Short mmCIF file of C-alpha atoms and ligand atoms in Angstrom, two decimals:
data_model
loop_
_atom_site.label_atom_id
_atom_site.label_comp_id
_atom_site.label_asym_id
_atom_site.label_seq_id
_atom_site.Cartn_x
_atom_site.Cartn_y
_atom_site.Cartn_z
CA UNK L 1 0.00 0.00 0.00
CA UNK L 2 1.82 3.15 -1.51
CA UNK L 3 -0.74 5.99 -1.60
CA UNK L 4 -3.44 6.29 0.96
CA UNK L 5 -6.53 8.93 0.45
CA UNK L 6 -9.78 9.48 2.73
CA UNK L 7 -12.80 10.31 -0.02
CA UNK L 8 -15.95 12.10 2.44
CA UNK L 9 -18.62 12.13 0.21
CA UNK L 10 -17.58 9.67 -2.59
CA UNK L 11 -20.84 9.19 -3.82
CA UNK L 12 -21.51 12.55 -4.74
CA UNK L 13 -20.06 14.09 -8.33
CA UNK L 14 -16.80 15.28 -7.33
CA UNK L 15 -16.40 12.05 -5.17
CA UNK L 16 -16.86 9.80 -7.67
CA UNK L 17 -14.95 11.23 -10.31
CA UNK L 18 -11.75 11.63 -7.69
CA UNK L 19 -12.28 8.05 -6.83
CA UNK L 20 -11.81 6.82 -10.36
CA UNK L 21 -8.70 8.74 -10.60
CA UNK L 22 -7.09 7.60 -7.52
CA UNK L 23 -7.98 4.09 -7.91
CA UNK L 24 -6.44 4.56 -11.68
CA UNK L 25 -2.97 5.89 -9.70
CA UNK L 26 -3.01 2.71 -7.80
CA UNK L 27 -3.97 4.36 -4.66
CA UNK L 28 -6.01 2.96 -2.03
CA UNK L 29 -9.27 4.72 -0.80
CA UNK L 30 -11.35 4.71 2.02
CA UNK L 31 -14.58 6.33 1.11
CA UNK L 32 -17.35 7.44 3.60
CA UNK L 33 -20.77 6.72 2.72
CA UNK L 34 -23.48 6.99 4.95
CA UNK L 35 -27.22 5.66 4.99
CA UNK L 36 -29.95 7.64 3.47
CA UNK L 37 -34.15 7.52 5.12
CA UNK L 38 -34.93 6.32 1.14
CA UNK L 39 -32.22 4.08 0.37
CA UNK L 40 -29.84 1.98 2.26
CA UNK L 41 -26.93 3.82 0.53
CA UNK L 42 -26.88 6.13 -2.80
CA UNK L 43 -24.14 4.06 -4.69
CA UNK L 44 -25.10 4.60 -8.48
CA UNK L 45 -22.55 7.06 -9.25
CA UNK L 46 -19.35 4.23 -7.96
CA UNK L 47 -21.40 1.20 -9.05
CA UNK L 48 -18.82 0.36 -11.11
CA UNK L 49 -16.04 0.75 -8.83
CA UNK L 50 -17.59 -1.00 -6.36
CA UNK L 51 -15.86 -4.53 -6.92
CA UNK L 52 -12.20 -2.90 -7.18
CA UNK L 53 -9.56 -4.16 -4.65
CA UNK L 54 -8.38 -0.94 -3.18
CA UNK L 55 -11.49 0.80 -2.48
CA UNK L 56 -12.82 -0.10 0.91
CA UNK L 57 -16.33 1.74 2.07
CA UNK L 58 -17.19 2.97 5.64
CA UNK L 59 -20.60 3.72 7.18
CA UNK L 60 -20.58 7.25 8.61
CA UNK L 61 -22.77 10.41 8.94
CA UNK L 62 -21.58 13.68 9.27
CA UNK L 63 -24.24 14.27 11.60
CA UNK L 64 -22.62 12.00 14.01
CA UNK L 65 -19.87 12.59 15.82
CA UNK L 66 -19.07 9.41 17.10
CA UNK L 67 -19.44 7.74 13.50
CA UNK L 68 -16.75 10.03 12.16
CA UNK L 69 -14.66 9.39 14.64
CA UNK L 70 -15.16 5.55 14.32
CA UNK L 71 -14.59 6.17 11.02
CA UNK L 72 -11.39 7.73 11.42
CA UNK L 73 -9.95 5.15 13.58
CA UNK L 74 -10.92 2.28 10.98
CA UNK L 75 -8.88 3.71 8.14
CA UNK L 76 -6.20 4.25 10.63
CA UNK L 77 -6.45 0.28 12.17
CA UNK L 78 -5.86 -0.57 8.16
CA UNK L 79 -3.02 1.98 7.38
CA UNK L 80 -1.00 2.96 10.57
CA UNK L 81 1.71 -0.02 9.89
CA UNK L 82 2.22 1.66 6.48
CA UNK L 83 2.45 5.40 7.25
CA UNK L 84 6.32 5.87 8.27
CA UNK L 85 6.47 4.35 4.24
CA UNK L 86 4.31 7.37 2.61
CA UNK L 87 4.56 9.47 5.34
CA UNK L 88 1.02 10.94 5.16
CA UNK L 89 -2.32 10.13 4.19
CA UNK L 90 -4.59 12.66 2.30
CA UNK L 91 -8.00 13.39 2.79
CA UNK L 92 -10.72 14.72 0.65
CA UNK L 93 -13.74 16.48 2.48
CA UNK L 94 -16.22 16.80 0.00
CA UNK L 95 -19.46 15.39 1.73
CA UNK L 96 -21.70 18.08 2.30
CA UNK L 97 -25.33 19.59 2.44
CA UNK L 98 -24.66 20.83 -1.68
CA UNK L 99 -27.87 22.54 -2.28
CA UNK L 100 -27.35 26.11 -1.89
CA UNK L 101 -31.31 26.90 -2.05
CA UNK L 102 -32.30 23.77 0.44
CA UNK L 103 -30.24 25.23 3.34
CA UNK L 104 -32.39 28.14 3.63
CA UNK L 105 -35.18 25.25 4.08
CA UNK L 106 -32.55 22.95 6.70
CA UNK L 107 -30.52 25.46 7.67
CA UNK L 108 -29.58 23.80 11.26
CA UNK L 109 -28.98 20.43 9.56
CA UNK L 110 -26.63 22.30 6.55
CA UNK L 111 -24.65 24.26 9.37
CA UNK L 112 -23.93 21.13 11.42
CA UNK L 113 -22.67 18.65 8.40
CA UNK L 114 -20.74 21.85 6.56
CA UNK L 115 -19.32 23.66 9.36
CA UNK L 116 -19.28 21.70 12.79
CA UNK L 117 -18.82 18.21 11.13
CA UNK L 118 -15.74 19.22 10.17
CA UNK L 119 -14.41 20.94 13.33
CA UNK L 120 -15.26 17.26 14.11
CA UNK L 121 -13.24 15.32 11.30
CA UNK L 122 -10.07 17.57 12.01
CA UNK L 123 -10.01 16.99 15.49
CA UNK L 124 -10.38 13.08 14.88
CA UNK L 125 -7.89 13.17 12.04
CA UNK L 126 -5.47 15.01 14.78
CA UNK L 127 -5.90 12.27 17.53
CA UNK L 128 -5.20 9.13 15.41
CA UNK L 129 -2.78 10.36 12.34
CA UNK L 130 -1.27 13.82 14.53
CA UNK L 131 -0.16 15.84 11.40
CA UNK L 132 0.52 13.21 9.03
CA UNK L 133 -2.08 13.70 6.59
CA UNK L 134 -3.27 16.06 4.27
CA UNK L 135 -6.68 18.04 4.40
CA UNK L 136 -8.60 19.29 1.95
CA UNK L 137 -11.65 21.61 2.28
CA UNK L 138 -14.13 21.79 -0.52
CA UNK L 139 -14.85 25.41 -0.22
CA UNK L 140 -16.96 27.55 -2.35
CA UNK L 141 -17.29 30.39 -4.84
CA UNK L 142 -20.93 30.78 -2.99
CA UNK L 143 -18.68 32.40 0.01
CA UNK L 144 -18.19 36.10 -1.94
CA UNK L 145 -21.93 36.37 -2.23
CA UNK L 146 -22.80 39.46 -3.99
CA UNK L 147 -20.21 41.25 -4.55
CA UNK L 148 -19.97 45.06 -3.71
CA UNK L 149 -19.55 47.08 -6.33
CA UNK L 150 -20.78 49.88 -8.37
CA UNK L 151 -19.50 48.45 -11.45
CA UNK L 152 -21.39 47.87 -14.47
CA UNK L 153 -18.46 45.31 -15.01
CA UNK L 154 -17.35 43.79 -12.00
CA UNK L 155 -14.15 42.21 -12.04
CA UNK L 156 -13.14 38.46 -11.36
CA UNK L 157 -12.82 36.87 -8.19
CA UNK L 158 -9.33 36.34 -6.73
CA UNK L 159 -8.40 35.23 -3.27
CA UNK L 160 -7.69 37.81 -1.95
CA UNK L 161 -11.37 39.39 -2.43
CA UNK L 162 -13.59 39.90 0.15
CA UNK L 163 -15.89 37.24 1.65
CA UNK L 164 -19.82 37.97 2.38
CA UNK L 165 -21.63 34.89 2.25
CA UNK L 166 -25.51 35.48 2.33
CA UNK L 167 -27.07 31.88 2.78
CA UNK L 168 -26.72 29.26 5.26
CA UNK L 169 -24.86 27.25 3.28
CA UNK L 170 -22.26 29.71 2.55
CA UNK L 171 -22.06 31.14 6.09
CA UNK L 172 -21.84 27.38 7.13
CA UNK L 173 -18.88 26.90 4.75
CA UNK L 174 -17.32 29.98 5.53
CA UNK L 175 -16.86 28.82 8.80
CA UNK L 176 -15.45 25.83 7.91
CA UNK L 177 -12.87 27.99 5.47
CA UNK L 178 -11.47 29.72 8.67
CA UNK L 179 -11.65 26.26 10.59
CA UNK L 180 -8.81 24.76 7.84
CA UNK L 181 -7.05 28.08 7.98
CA UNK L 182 -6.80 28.37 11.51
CA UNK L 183 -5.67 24.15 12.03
CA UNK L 184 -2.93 24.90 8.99
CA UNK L 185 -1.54 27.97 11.22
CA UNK L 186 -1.97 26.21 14.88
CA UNK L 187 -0.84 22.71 14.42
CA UNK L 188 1.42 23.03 10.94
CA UNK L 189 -1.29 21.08 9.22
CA UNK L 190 -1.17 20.52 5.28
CA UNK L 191 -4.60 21.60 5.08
CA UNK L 192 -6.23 23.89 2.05
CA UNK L 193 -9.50 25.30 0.84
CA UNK L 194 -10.08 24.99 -2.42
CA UNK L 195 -12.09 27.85 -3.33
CA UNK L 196 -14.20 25.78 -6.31
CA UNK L 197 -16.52 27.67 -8.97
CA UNK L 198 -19.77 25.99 -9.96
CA UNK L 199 -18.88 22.59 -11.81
CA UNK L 200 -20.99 20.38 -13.90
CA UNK L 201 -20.68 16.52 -15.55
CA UNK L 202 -23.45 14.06 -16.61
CA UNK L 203 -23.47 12.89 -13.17
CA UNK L 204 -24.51 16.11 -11.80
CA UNK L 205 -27.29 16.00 -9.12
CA UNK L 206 -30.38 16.35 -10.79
CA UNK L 207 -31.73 19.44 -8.61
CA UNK L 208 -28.97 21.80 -9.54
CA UNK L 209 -29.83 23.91 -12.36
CA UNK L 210 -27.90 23.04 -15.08
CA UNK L 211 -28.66 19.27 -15.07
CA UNK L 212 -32.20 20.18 -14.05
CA UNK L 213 -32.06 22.06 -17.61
CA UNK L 214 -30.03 19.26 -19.48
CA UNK L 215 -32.52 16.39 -18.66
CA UNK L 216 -35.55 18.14 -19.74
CA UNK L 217 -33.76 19.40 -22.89
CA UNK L 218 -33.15 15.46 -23.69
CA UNK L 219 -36.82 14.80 -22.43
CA UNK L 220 -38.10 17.16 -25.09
CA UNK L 221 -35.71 15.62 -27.93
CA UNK L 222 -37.37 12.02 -27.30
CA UNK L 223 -40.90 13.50 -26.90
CA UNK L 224 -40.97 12.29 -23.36
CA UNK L 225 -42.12 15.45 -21.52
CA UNK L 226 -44.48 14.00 -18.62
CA UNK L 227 -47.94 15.64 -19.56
CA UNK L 228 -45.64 18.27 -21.81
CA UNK L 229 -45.03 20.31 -18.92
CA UNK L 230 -42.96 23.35 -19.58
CA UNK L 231 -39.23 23.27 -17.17
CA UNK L 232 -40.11 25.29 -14.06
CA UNK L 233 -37.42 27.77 -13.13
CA UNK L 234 -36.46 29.82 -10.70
CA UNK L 235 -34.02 33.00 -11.19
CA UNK L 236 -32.92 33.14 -14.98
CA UNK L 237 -30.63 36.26 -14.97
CA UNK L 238 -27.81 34.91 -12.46
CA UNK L 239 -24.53 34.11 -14.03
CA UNK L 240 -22.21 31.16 -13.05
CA UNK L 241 -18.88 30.45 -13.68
CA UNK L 242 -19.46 26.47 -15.16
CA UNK L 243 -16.68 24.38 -15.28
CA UNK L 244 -16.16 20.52 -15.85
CA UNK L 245 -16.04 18.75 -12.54
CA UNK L 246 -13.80 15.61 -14.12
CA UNK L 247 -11.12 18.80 -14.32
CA UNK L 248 -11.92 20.22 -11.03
CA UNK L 249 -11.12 17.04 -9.15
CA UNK L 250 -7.55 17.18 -10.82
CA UNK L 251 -6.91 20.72 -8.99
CA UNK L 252 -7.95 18.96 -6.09
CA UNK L 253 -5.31 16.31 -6.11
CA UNK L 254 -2.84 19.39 -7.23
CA UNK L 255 -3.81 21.04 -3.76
CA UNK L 256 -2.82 18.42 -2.12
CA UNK L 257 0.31 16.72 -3.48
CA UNK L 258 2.24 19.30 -5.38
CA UNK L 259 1.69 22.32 -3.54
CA UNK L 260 4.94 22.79 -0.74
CA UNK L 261 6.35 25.36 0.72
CA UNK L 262 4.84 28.80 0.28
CA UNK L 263 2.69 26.92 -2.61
CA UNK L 264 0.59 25.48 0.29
CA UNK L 265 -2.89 27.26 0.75
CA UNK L 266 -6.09 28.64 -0.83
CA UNK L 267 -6.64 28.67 -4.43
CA UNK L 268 -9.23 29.70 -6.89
CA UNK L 269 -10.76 27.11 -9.12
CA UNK L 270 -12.86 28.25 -12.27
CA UNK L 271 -12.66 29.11 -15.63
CA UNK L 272 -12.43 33.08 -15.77
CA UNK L 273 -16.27 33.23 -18.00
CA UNK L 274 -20.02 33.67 -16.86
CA UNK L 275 -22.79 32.99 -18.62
CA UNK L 276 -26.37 33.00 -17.29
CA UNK L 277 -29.05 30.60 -16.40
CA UNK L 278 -30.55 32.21 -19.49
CA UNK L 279 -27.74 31.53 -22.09
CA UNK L 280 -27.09 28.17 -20.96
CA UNK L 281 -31.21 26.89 -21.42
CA UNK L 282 -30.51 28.72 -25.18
CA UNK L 283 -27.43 26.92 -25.56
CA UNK L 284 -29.01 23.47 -24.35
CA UNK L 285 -31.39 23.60 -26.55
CA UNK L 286 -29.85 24.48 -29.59
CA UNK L 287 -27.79 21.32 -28.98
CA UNK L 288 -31.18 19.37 -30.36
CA UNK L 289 -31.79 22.32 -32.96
CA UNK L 290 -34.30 24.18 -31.05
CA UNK L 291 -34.63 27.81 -30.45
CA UNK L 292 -35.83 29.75 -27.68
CA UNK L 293 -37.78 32.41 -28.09
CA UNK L 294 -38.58 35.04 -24.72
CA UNK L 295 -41.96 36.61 -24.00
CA UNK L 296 -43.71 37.78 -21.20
CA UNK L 297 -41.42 39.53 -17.73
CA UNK L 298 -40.44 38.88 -14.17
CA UNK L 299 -42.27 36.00 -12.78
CA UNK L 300 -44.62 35.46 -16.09
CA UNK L 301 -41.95 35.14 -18.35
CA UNK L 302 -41.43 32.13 -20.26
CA UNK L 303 -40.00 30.54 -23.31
CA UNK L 304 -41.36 29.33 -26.25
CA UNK L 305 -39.91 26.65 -29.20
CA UNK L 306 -39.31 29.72 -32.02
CA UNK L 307 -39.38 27.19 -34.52
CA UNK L 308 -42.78 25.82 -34.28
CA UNK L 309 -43.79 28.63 -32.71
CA UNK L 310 -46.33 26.92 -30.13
CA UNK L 311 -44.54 24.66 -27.66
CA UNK L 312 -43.83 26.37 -23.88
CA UNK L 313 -40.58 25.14 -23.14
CA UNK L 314 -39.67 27.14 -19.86
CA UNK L 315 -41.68 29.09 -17.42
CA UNK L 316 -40.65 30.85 -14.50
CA UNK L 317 -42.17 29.91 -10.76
CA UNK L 318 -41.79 32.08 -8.27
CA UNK L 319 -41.44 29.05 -5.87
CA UNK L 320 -38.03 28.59 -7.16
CA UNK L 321 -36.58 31.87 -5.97
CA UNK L 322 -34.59 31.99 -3.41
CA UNK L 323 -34.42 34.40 -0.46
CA UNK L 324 -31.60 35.73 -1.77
CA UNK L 325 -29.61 34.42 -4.58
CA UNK L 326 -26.44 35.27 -5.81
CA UNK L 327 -26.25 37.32 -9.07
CA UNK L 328 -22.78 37.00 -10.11
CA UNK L 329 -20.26 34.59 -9.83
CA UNK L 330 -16.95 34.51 -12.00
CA UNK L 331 -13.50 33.06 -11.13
CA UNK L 332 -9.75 34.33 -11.76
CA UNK L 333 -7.74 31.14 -11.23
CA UNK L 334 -4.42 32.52 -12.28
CA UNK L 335 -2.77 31.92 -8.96
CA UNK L 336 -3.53 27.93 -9.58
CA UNK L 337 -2.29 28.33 -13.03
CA UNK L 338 1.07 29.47 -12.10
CA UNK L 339 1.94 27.90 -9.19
CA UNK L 340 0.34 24.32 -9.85
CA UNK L 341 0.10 24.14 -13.80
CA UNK L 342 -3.97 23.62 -13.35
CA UNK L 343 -5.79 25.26 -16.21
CA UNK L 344 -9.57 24.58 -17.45
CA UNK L 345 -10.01 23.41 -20.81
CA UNK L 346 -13.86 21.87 -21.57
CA UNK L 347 -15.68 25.07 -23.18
CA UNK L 348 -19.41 25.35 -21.77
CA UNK L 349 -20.95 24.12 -24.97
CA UNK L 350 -18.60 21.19 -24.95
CA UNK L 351 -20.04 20.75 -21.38
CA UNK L 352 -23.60 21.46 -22.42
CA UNK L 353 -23.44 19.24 -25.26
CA UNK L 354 -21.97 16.17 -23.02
CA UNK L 355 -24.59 16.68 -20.38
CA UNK L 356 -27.57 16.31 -23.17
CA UNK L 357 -25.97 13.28 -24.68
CA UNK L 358 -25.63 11.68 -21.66
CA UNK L 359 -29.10 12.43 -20.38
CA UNK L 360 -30.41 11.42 -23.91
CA UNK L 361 -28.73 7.93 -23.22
CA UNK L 362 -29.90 7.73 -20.23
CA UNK L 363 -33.52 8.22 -21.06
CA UNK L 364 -33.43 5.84 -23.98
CA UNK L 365 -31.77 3.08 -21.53
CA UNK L 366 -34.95 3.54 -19.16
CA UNK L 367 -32.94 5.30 -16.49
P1 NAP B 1 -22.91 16.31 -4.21
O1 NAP B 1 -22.98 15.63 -5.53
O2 NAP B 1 -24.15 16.90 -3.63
O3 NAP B 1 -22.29 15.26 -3.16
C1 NAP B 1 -22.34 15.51 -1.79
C2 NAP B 1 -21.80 14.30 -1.06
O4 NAP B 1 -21.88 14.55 0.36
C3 NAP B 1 -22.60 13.00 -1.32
O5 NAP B 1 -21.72 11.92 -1.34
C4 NAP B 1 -23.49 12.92 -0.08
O6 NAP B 1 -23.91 11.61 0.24
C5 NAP B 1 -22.51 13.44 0.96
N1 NAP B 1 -23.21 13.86 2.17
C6 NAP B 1 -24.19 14.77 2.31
N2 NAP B 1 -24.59 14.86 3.59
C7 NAP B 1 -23.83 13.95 4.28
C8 NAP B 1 -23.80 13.56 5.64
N3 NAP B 1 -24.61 14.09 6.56
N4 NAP B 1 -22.91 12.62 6.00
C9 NAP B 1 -22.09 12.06 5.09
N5 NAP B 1 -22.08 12.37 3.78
C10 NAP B 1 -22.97 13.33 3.39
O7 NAP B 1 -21.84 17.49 -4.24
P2 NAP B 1 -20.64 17.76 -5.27
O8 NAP B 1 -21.16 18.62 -6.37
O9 NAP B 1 -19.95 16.51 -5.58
O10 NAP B 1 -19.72 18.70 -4.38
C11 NAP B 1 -18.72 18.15 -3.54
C12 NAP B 1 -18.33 19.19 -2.49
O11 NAP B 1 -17.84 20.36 -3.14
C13 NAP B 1 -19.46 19.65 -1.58
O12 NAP B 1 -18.89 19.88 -0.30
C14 NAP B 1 -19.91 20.97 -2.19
O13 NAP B 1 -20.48 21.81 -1.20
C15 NAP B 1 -18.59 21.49 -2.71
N6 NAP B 1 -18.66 22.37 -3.88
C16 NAP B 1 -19.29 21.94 -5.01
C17 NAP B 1 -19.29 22.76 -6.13
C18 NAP B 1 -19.98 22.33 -7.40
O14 NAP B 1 -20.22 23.20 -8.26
N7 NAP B 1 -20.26 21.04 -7.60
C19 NAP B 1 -18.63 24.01 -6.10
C20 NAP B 1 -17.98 24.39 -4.92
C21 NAP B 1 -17.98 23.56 -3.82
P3 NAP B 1 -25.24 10.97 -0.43
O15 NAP B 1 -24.81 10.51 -1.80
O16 NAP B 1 -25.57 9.85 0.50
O17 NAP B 1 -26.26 12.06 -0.49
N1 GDD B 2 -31.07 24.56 -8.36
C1 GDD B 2 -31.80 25.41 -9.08
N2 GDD B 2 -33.03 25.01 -9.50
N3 GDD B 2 -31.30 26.62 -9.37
C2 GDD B 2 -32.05 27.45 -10.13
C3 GDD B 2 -33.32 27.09 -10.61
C4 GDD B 2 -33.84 25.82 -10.26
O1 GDD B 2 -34.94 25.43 -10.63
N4 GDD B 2 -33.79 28.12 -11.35
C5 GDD B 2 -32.87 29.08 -11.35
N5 GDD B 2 -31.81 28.69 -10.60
C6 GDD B 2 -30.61 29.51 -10.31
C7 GDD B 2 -30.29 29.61 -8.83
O2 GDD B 2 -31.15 30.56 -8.19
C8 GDD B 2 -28.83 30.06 -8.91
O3 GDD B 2 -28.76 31.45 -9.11
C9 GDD B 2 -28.31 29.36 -10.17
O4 GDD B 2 -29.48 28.91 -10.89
C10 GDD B 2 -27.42 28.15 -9.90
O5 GDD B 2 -28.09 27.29 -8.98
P1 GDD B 2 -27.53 25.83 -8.64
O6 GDD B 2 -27.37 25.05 -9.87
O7 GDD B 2 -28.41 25.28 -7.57
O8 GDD B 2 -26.06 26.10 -8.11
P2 GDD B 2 -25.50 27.15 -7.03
O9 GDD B 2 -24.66 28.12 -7.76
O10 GDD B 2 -26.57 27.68 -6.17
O11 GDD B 2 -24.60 26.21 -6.11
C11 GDD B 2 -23.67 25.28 -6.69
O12 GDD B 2 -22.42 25.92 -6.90
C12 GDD B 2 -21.78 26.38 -5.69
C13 GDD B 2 -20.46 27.05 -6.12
O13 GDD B 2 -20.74 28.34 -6.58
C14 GDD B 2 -23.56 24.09 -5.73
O14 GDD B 2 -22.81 23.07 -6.36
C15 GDD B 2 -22.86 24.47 -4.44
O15 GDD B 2 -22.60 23.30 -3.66
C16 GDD B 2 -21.52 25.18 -4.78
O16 GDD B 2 -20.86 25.59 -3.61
#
């Protein structure tokens, strides 16, 4: 056993697209999966990694502090004999309460798993493996919240721009931001936030906007609206910075084995462009030759098939809003580009265009 990593949240997107790439490096992971009231445990996105020989699976909740503790220990039982070989072990924190508009509904729930859970984890990782591992925090873009400016044109986000987080979630991961800070300066602790813009794949969760968009888009291509609904919305003029997650988990890794030295710390991941909720319906659609065509305002508009001139396509609820959402999101990740060679490369349509394949094959399979 060369290479040992800790995956929280493995079934999730990013989890399951770091997995694959560890397990490819011949690295062995312990991933932490924990039992859901629906389902004994959400697996689909590592079914097929579930039979290789150096993945092992624990049962924890971040809810529970005894569980990640026990959780802890286990991987340490397995790897302790092997540590003065590698030296370290590296852990990936990416479970979390994702939804950015569902912690204004759980907000308790969202601040314990994203902010005390991993006070929690830190303090277990410190008891069993002192400092010899590596942390990292999946922080967020969602932290800057709107930014402050009178700008018509408001510049990228660096790190060294002001935070002012304005949901639970992001107030919840903001404390969790200073938490890593503060255990890198006390206890000389390799441990980094990586400060991640809004990424995207095929196995995107299917409440988050853009796969939300890309399913119905391949729903409408196979005639397999349910009663022809049009796709409810929520806020269509915010603008994300979308990147490809399969990229994002290679910063990740980056974070955590390259960086040394004064390259240790807090970087920016995204891909410098921002396009709205708006553009990227238009640009899902025109993927299966359809255009969109606006009419109506505010809370009655919607969006209508411009070629045959009669099908609703989209139509904004008000029920989708959020109490306050964040307008403007875009990403300068120059300081990863120079001092860990990470750059972006998938284009948004590229993106776009994989999503509503995907979904499209998913939909014909029966899935
Ligand atoms: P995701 O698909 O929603 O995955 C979240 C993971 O956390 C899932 O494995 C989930 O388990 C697990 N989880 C949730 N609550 C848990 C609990 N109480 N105990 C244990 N595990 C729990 O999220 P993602 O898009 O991969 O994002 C990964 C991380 O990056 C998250 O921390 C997210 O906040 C952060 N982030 C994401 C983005 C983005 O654009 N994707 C950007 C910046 C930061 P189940 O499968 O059982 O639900
Ligand atoms: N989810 C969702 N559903 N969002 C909608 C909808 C809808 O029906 N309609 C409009 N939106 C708008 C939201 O109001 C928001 O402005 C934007 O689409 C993006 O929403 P999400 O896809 O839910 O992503 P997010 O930006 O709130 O959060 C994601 O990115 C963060 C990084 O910036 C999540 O992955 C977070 O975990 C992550 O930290």
């Amino acid at each position: 056993m060369k290479q040992v990593a800790i995956i929280t949240g493995i079934t999730g997107q990013d989890g399951s697209y770091l997995a694959e790439d560890l397990l490819n490096d011949d690295v062995h992971v312990f991933g932490g999966i924990r039992r859901s009231a629906s389902s004994p445990y959400n697996l689909g996105r590592i079914s097929h990694l579930l039979e290789h020989p150096n993945l092992k699976l624990i049962y924890f909740d971040m809810m529970d502090a005894c569980s990640i503790e026990k959780f802890v220990k286990s991987v340490y039982d397995s790897v302790h004999d092997v540590l003065q070989l590698s030296n370290y072990i590296q852990v990936y924190h990416l479970a979390a309460q994702s939804h950015v508009g569902d912690s204004f509904r759980i907000p308790t729930v969202t601040h314990q798993v994203n902010a005390l859970g991993v006070i929690v984890l830190l303090e277990s990782l410190r008891t069993h493996f002192k400092n010899n591992f590596r942390f990292y925090q999946a922080s967020t873009s969602e932290l800057f919240g709107n930014i402050k400016t009178k700008s018509k044109n408001p510049k990228t986000m660096t790190e060294c721009t002001p935070f002012n987080p304005e949901s639970p979630y992001a107030i919840a991961k903001m404390a969790a931001y200073l938490t890593v800070q503060n255990y890198r300066k006390a206890y000389d602790i390799h441990a980094v936030n990586g400060i991640l813009f809004n990424h995207e794949s095929p196995r995107r969760g299917m409440d988050f906007v853009t796969r939300k968009i890309t399913n119905y888009v391949a729903q409408y291509a196979l005639n397999r609206v349910p009663g022809n609904r049009p796709l409810q919305l929520g806020n269509l003029k915010s603008k994300r910075d979308w990147g490809d997650a399969r990229e994002y988990v290679k910063a990740m890794r980056k974070m955590l084995i390259e960086a040394q030295g004064d390259t240790v710390g807090d970087y920016i991941v995204a891909t410098g462009e921002a396009y709205s909720v708006r553009t990227f319906i238009q640009l899902a659609f025109q993927k299966i030759g359809v255009m969109i065509e606006w009419f109506g305002s505010g809370v009655n508009e919607k969006g209508r098939n411009a070629t045959n001139g009669k099908d609703i396509l989209v139509q904004v609820n008000k029920e989708l809003f959020r109490p306050v959402d964040i307008l403007y999101l875009v990403g300068n990740a120059e300081k990863i580009k120079k001092n860990l060679n990470w750059q972006p490369t998938v284009p948004l349509n590229h993106l776009i265009s994989d999503m509503v394949d995907n979904d499209i094959e998913l939909l014909k399979k029966g899935l």
